[in-house]
Amino acid sequence: MKLLNSLMLAALSTTAIYAQKQVSARDIFQAIDKNQSVQYDGVVVTGDLDFTELSNRKVKHEKGGWEEIKTTVEVPVVFRNCTFKGDVIAYKNLQENGSKTKVFNIEINNGGVTYSADFRENAIFENCTFENGSEFKYSTFSKVANFAGSKFAEQANFKYAKFRQDAFLANIRFDDYANFKYADFAHKADFKDVRFHDSADFKYAEFDERVDFTGSRFQRHADFKYADFHDGASFDKTDFDDGVDFKYSNGKRYVSSR
């Protein structure tokens, strides 16, 4: 009987620990909206985490039926070894009828209201899994941005994103389209050992310091057309399975395959 009771207590304890690993995106959002820094390790985040709905949002631009609204994450956000079950949203476009539009590889000037979020402090999403959408279009990362070791199961949208400090993007797995078109990297950009399973778009991207793609693999087409490598780029032991376009790009590149 004592052994049975011990086993039951152990089972209940295990269940409680597992339950603690489920965290609501709403709870995380409310903490950030109160300017409380958040730090999680090894949790499953349920629901959509929408940074564009913070109460500090301001109209940044309004012209010709198109309106841009900005929010700012004022506190550090740290997620390590976490799984995001819903969308992680730092960009969205809402039409007049309230519908949401996601645009990855094409431009549609369809009016409505565009929402985007900036990150004033460190934004850490290290070794995380994004099971659904991840939208960081137009986001400015004022401090360190760390997505190293993460997995993006769906399209990852960093178009027009600005990285003002170091950007750690090594060992990422992009299962779908990776969009860094027009992205601006002011400091170190680390893309070592990244796996791009679908198309990778770095067209018009700007790298102010040396960027490192050593050991990465592009399984679909890689587009670096018009990219600026101000301090050079390393593509040492980098595989381009379906070709790469460096047309009109600027700066020195060291390219070698395995």
mmCIF file of N, CA, C and O in Angstrom, residues 23-62:
data_model
loop_
_atom_site.group_PDB
_atom_site.id
_atom_site.type_symbol
_atom_site.label_atom_id
_atom_site.label_comp_id
_atom_site.label_asym_id
_atom_site.label_seq_id
_atom_site.Cartn_x
_atom_site.Cartn_y
_atom_site.Cartn_z
ATOM 1 N N VAL A 23 2.042 27.400 -21.031
ATOM 2 C CA VAL A 23 1.891 28.810 -20.694
ATOM 3 C C VAL A 23 1.031 29.476 -21.758
ATOM 4 O O VAL A 23 1.247 29.294 -22.963
ATOM 5 N N SER A 24 0.059 30.247 -21.320
ATOM 6 C CA SER A 24 -0.825 30.939 -22.242
ATOM 7 C C SER A 24 -0.137 32.163 -22.841
ATOM 8 O O SER A 24 0.478 32.964 -22.127
ATOM 9 N N ALA A 25 -0.257 32.317 -24.161
ATOM 10 C CA ALA A 25 0.281 33.509 -24.821
ATOM 11 C C ALA A 25 -0.375 34.765 -24.254
ATOM 12 O O ALA A 25 0.265 35.824 -24.173
ATOM 13 N N ARG A 26 -1.612 34.652 -23.837
ATOM 14 C CA ARG A 26 -2.310 35.802 -23.260
ATOM 15 C C ARG A 26 -1.636 36.274 -21.974
ATOM 16 O O ARG A 26 -1.481 37.477 -21.744
ATOM 17 N N ASP A 27 -1.205 35.322 -21.132
ATOM 18 C CA ASP A 27 -0.518 35.687 -19.890
ATOM 19 C C ASP A 27 0.812 36.374 -20.187
ATOM 20 O O ASP A 27 1.194 37.349 -19.515
ATOM 21 N N ILE A 28 1.523 35.865 -21.183
ATOM 22 C CA ILE A 28 2.796 36.474 -21.571
ATOM 23 C C ILE A 28 2.563 37.887 -22.101
ATOM 24 O O ILE A 28 3.267 38.836 -21.722
ATOM 25 N N PHE A 29 1.568 38.019 -22.946
ATOM 26 C CA PHE A 29 1.241 39.325 -23.504
ATOM 27 C C PHE A 29 0.895 40.336 -22.416
ATOM 28 O O PHE A 29 1.372 41.479 -22.432
ATOM 29 N N GLN A 30 0.088 39.927 -21.455
ATOM 30 C CA GLN A 30 -0.326 40.847 -20.394
ATOM 31 C C GLN A 30 0.861 41.314 -19.563
ATOM 32 O O GLN A 30 0.916 42.480 -19.151
ATOM 33 N N ALA A 31 1.820 40.420 -19.322
ATOM 34 C CA ALA A 31 3.020 40.818 -18.583
ATOM 35 C C ALA A 31 3.821 41.855 -19.367
ATOM 36 O O ALA A 31 4.261 42.875 -18.824
ATOM 37 N N ILE A 32 4.006 41.607 -20.662
ATOM 38 C CA ILE A 32 4.754 42.551 -21.499
ATOM 39 C C ILE A 32 4.030 43.886 -21.572
ATOM 40 O O ILE A 32 4.653 44.954 -21.534
ATOM 41 N N ASP A 33 2.710 43.843 -21.655
ATOM 42 C CA ASP A 33 1.930 45.071 -21.749
ATOM 43 C C ASP A 33 2.026 45.908 -20.468
ATOM 44 O O ASP A 33 1.803 47.123 -20.495
ATOM 45 N N LYS A 34 2.383 45.249 -19.364
ATOM 46 C CA LYS A 34 2.600 45.963 -18.098
ATOM 47 C C LYS A 34 4.074 46.313 -17.898
ATOM 48 O O LYS A 34 4.493 46.670 -16.798
ATOM 49 N N ASN A 35 4.852 46.188 -18.976
ATOM 50 C CA ASN A 35 6.294 46.474 -18.950
ATOM 51 C C ASN A 35 7.047 45.571 -17.976
ATOM 52 O O ASN A 35 7.997 45.993 -17.312
ATOM 53 N N GLN A 36 6.620 44.313 -17.912
ATOM 54 C CA GLN A 36 7.323 43.313 -17.116
ATOM 55 C C GLN A 36 8.118 42.412 -18.054
ATOM 56 O O GLN A 36 7.569 41.869 -19.020
ATOM 57 N N SER A 37 9.421 42.281 -17.799
ATOM 58 C CA SER A 37 10.232 41.412 -18.634
ATOM 59 C C SER A 37 9.771 39.965 -18.471
ATOM 60 O O SER A 37 9.278 39.576 -17.407
ATOM 61 N N VAL A 38 9.913 39.172 -19.515
ATOM 62 C CA VAL A 38 9.489 37.772 -19.468
ATOM 63 C C VAL A 38 10.667 36.874 -19.796
ATOM 64 O O VAL A 38 11.503 37.199 -20.652
ATOM 65 N N GLN A 39 10.736 35.764 -19.095
ATOM 66 C CA GLN A 39 11.803 34.792 -19.326
ATOM 67 C C GLN A 39 11.252 33.393 -19.105
ATOM 68 O O GLN A 39 10.772 33.076 -18.013
ATOM 69 N N TYR A 40 11.313 32.567 -20.156
ATOM 70 C CA TYR A 40 10.787 31.205 -20.085
ATOM 71 C C TYR A 40 11.807 30.239 -20.672
ATOM 72 O O TYR A 40 12.514 30.555 -21.632
ATOM 73 N N ASP A 41 11.846 29.056 -20.095
ATOM 74 C CA ASP A 41 12.738 28.006 -20.578
ATOM 75 C C ASP A 41 11.981 26.684 -20.577
ATOM 76 O O ASP A 41 11.467 26.249 -19.547
ATOM 77 N N GLY A 42 11.888 26.074 -21.742
ATOM 78 C CA GLY A 42 11.297 24.746 -21.832
ATOM 79 C C GLY A 42 9.796 24.688 -21.690
ATOM 80 O O GLY A 42 9.264 23.667 -21.244
ATOM 81 N N VAL A 43 9.084 25.754 -22.055
ATOM 82 C CA VAL A 43 7.634 25.755 -21.928
ATOM 83 C C VAL A 43 6.984 25.655 -23.306
ATOM 84 O O VAL A 43 7.598 25.929 -24.337
ATOM 85 N N VAL A 44 5.721 25.243 -23.298
ATOM 86 C CA VAL A 44 4.891 25.234 -24.498
ATOM 87 C C VAL A 44 3.955 26.430 -24.414
ATOM 88 O O VAL A 44 3.178 26.558 -23.477
ATOM 89 N N VAL A 45 4.053 27.330 -25.379
ATOM 90 C CA VAL A 45 3.226 28.529 -25.400
ATOM 91 C C VAL A 45 1.995 28.251 -26.260
ATOM 92 O O VAL A 45 2.110 27.929 -27.444
ATOM 93 N N THR A 46 0.823 28.361 -25.659
ATOM 94 C CA THR A 46 -0.420 28.081 -26.367
ATOM 95 C C THR A 46 -1.097 29.379 -26.773
ATOM 96 O O THR A 46 -1.062 30.370 -26.044
ATOM 97 N N GLY A 47 -1.725 29.372 -27.941
ATOM 98 C CA GLY A 47 -2.395 30.563 -28.444
ATOM 99 C C GLY A 47 -1.440 31.459 -29.212
ATOM 100 O O GLY A 47 -0.224 31.255 -29.227
ATOM 101 N N ASP A 48 -1.985 32.469 -29.872
ATOM 102 C CA ASP A 48 -1.183 33.410 -30.655
ATOM 103 C C ASP A 48 -0.573 34.473 -29.750
ATOM 104 O O ASP A 48 -1.271 35.081 -28.936
ATOM 105 N N LEU A 49 0.732 34.699 -29.929
ATOM 106 C CA LEU A 49 1.422 35.755 -29.193
ATOM 107 C C LEU A 49 1.544 36.952 -30.127
ATOM 108 O O LEU A 49 2.368 36.977 -31.045
ATOM 109 N N ASP A 50 0.710 37.966 -29.903
ATOM 110 C CA ASP A 50 0.590 39.093 -30.819
ATOM 111 C C ASP A 50 1.164 40.360 -30.187
ATOM 112 O O ASP A 50 0.515 41.029 -29.380
ATOM 113 N N PHE A 51 2.396 40.703 -30.577
ATOM 114 C CA PHE A 51 3.063 41.890 -30.042
ATOM 115 C C PHE A 51 2.468 43.189 -30.596
ATOM 116 O O PHE A 51 2.720 44.258 -30.054
ATOM 117 N N THR A 52 1.696 43.093 -31.661
ATOM 118 C CA THR A 52 1.177 44.310 -32.287
ATOM 119 C C THR A 52 -0.030 44.887 -31.555
ATOM 120 O O THR A 52 -0.508 45.972 -31.907
ATOM 121 N N GLU A 53 -0.524 44.187 -30.547
ATOM 122 C CA GLU A 53 -1.714 44.648 -29.825
ATOM 123 C C GLU A 53 -1.375 45.343 -28.501
ATOM 124 O O GLU A 53 -2.269 45.606 -27.691
ATOM 125 N N LEU A 54 -0.100 45.637 -28.259
ATOM 126 C CA LEU A 54 0.277 46.319 -27.025
ATOM 127 C C LEU A 54 -0.417 47.673 -26.927
ATOM 128 O O LEU A 54 -0.670 48.344 -27.932
ATOM 129 N N SER A 55 -0.687 48.090 -25.706
ATOM 130 C CA SER A 55 -1.461 49.310 -25.497
ATOM 131 C C SER A 55 -0.681 50.585 -25.826
ATOM 132 O O SER A 55 -1.263 51.667 -25.867
ATOM 133 N N ASN A 56 0.642 50.483 -26.082
ATOM 134 C CA ASN A 56 1.420 51.685 -26.407
ATOM 135 C C ASN A 56 1.458 51.959 -27.915
ATOM 136 O O ASN A 56 2.276 52.748 -28.387
ATOM 137 N N ARG A 57 0.587 51.350 -28.664
ATOM 138 C CA ARG A 57 0.638 51.509 -30.115
ATOM 139 C C ARG A 57 0.315 52.941 -30.536
ATOM 140 O O ARG A 57 -0.506 53.626 -29.937
ATOM 141 N N LYS A 58 1.002 53.354 -31.603
ATOM 142 C CA LYS A 58 0.852 54.718 -32.114
ATOM 143 C C LYS A 58 0.751 54.678 -33.636
ATOM 144 O O LYS A 58 1.346 53.820 -34.284
ATOM 145 N N VAL A 59 0.012 55.626 -34.166
ATOM 146 C CA VAL A 59 -0.072 55.750 -35.619
ATOM 147 C C VAL A 59 1.223 56.377 -36.121
ATOM 148 O O VAL A 59 1.590 57.480 -35.727
ATOM 149 N N LYS A 60 1.908 55.665 -36.975
ATOM 150 C CA LYS A 60 3.190 56.148 -37.498
ATOM 151 C C LYS A 60 3.024 56.791 -38.859
ATOM 152 O O LYS A 60 3.735 57.731 -39.206
ATOM 153 N N HIS A 61 2.100 56.297 -39.627
ATOM 154 C CA HIS A 61 1.952 56.796 -40.992
ATOM 155 C C HIS A 61 0.506 56.611 -41.429
ATOM 156 O O HIS A 61 -0.115 55.609 -41.143
ATOM 157 N N GLU A 62 -0.010 57.595 -42.110
ATOM 158 C CA GLU A 62 -1.372 57.496 -42.639
ATOM 159 C C GLU A 62 -1.436 58.265 -43.947
ATOM 160 O O GLU A 62 -1.210 59.469 -43.991
#
